[in-house]
PDB file of C-alpha atoms and ligand atoms in Angstrom:
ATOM      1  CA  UNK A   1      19.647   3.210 -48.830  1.00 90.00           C
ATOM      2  CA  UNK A   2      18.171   1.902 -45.356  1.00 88.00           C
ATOM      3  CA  UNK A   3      16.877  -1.984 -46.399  1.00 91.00           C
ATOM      4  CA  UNK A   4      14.032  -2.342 -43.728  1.00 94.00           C
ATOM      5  CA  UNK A   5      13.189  -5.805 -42.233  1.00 94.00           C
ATOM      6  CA  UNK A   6      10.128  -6.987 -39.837  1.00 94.00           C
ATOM      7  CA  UNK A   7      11.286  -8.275 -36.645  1.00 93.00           C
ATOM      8  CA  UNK A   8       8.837  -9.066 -34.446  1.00 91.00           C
ATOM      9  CA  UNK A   9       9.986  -7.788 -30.809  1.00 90.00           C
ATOM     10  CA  UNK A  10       8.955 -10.439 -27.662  1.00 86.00           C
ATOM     11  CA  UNK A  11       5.942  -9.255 -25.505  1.00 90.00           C
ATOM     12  CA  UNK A  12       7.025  -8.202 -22.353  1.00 90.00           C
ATOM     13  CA  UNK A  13       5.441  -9.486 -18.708  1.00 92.00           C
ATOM     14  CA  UNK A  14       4.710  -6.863 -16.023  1.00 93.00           C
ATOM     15  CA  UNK A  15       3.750  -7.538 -12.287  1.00 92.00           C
ATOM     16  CA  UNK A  16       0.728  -5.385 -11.697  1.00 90.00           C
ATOM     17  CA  UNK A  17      -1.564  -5.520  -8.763  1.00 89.00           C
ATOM     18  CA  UNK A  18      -4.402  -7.743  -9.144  1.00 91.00           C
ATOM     19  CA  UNK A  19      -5.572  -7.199  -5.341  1.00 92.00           C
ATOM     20  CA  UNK A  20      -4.706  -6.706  -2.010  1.00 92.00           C
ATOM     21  CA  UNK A  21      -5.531  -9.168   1.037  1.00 95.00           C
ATOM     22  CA  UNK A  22      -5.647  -8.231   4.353  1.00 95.00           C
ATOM     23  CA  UNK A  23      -3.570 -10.124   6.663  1.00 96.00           C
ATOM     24  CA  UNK A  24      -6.133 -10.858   9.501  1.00 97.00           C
ATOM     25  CA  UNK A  25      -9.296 -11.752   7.260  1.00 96.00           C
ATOM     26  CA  UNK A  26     -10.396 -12.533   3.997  1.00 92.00           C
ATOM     27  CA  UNK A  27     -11.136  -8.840   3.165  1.00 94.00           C
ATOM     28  CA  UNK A  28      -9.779  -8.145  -0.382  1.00 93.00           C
ATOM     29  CA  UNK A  29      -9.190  -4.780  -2.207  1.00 91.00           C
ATOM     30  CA  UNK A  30      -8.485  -3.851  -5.854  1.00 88.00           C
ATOM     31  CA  UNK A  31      -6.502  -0.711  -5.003  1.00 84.00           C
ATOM     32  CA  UNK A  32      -3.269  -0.433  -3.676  1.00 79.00           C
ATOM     33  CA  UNK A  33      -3.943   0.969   0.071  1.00 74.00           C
ATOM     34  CA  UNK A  34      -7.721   2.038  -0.178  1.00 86.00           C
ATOM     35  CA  UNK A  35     -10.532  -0.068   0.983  1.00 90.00           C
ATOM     36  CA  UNK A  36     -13.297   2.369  -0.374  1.00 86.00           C
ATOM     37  CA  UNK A  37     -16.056   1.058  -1.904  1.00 82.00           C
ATOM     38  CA  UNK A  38     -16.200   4.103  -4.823  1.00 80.00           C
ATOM     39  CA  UNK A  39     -13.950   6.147  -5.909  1.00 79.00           C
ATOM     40  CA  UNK A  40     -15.000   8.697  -3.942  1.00 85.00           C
ATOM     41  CA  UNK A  41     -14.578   6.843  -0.503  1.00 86.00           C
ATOM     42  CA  UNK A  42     -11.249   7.592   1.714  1.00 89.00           C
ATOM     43  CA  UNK A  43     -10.530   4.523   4.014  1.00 92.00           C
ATOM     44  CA  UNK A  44      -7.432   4.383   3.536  1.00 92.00           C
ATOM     45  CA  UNK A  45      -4.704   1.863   6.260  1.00 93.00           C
ATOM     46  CA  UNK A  46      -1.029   1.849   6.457  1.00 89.00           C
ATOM     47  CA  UNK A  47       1.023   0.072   8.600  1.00 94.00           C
ATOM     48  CA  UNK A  48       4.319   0.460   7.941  1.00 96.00           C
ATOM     49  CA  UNK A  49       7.915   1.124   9.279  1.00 97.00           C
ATOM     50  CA  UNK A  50      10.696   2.331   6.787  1.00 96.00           C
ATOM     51  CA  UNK A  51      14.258   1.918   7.625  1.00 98.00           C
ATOM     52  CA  UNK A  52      17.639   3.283   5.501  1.00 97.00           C
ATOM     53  CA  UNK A  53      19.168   6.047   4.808  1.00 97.00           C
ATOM     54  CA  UNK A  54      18.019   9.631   3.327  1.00 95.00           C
ATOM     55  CA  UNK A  55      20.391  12.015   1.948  1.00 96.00           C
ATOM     56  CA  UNK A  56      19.497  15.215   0.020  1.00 95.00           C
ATOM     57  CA  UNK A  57      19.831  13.554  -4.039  1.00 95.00           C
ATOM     58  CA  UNK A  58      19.631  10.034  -3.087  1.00 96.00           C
ATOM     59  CA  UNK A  59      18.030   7.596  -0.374  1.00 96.00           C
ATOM     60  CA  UNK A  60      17.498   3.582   0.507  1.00 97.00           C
ATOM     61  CA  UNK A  61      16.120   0.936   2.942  1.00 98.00           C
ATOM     62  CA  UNK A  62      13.413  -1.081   3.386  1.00 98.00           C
ATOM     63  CA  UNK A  63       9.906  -1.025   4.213  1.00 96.00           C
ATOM     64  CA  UNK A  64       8.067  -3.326   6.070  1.00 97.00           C
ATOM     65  CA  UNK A  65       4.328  -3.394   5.692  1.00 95.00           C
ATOM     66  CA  UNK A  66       1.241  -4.888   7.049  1.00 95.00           C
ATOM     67  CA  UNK A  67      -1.773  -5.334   4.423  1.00 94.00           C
ATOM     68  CA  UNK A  68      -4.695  -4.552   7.024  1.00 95.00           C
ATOM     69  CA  UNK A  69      -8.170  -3.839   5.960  1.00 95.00           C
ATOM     70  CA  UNK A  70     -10.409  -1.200   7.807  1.00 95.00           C
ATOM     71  CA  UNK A  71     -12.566  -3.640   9.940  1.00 96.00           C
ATOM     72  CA  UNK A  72      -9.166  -5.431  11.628  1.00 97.00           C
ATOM     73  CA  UNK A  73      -7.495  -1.988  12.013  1.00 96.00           C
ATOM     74  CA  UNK A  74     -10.174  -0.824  13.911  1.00 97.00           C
ATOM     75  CA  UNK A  75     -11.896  -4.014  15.656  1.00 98.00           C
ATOM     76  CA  UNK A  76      -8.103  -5.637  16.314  1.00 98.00           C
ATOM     77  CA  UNK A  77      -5.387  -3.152  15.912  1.00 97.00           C
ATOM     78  CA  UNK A  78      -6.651  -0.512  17.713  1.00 96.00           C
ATOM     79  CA  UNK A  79      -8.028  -2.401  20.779  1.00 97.00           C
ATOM     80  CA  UNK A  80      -3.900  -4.207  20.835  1.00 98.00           C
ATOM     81  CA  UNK A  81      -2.936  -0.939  20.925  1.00 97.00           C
ATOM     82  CA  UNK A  82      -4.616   0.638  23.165  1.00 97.00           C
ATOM     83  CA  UNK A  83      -4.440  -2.600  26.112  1.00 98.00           C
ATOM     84  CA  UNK A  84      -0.300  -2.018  25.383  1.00 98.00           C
ATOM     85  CA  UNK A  85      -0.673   1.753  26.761  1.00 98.00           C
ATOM     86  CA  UNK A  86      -0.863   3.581  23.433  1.00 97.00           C
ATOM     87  CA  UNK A  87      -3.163   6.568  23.414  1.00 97.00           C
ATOM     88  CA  UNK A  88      -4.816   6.831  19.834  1.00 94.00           C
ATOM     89  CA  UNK A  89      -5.151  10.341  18.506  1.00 94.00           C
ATOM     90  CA  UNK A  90      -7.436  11.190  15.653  1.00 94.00           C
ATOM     91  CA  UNK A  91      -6.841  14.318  13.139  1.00 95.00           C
ATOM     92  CA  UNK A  92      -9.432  15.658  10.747  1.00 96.00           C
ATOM     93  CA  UNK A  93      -7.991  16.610   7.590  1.00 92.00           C
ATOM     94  CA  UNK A  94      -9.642  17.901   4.298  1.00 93.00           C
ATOM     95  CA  UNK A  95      -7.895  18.909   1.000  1.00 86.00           C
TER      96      UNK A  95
HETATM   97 ZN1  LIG B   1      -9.100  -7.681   7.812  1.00 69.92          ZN
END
């Protein structure tokens, strides 16, 4: 016979996004790289390099990102950018 006892089991803690900041302003975000207003919106910004090692079953490295909201990318960023030499090169896409 199985004798059954209550044990009451610890709640667990979880680190969840609660927002994202951009790191030139005050510009905030509740999802993860998408500064749309609805769900329907795309403005999406990523700056990023990744750096490791990628092998056919298995991979590492690191990532190192910069949290930058629309209005910087395209009022700060870009302008850097392009004064250093870089020509900027836009793609349409649809899906
Ligand atoms: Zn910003």
């Amino acid at each position: 016979m199985k004798i059954i006892k209550k044990v009451l089991r610890p709640a667990y803690e979880e680190e969840v996004l609660d927002h994202l900041k951009c790191e030139l302003c005050e510009a905030t975000t509740m999802n993860e790289d998408d500064w749309g207003e609805s769900g329907y919106d795309v403005l999406e910004t990523k700056v990023s390099i990744e750096e490791g090692k990628r092998y056919p079953n298995d991979g590492w490295g690191v990532e190192t990102i910069v949290d930058i909201c629309p209005k910087c990318f395209k009022e700060k960023l870009l302008p850097w950018l392009i004064s250093q030499g870089a020509k900027i090169r836009k793609e349409e896409w649809n899906s």
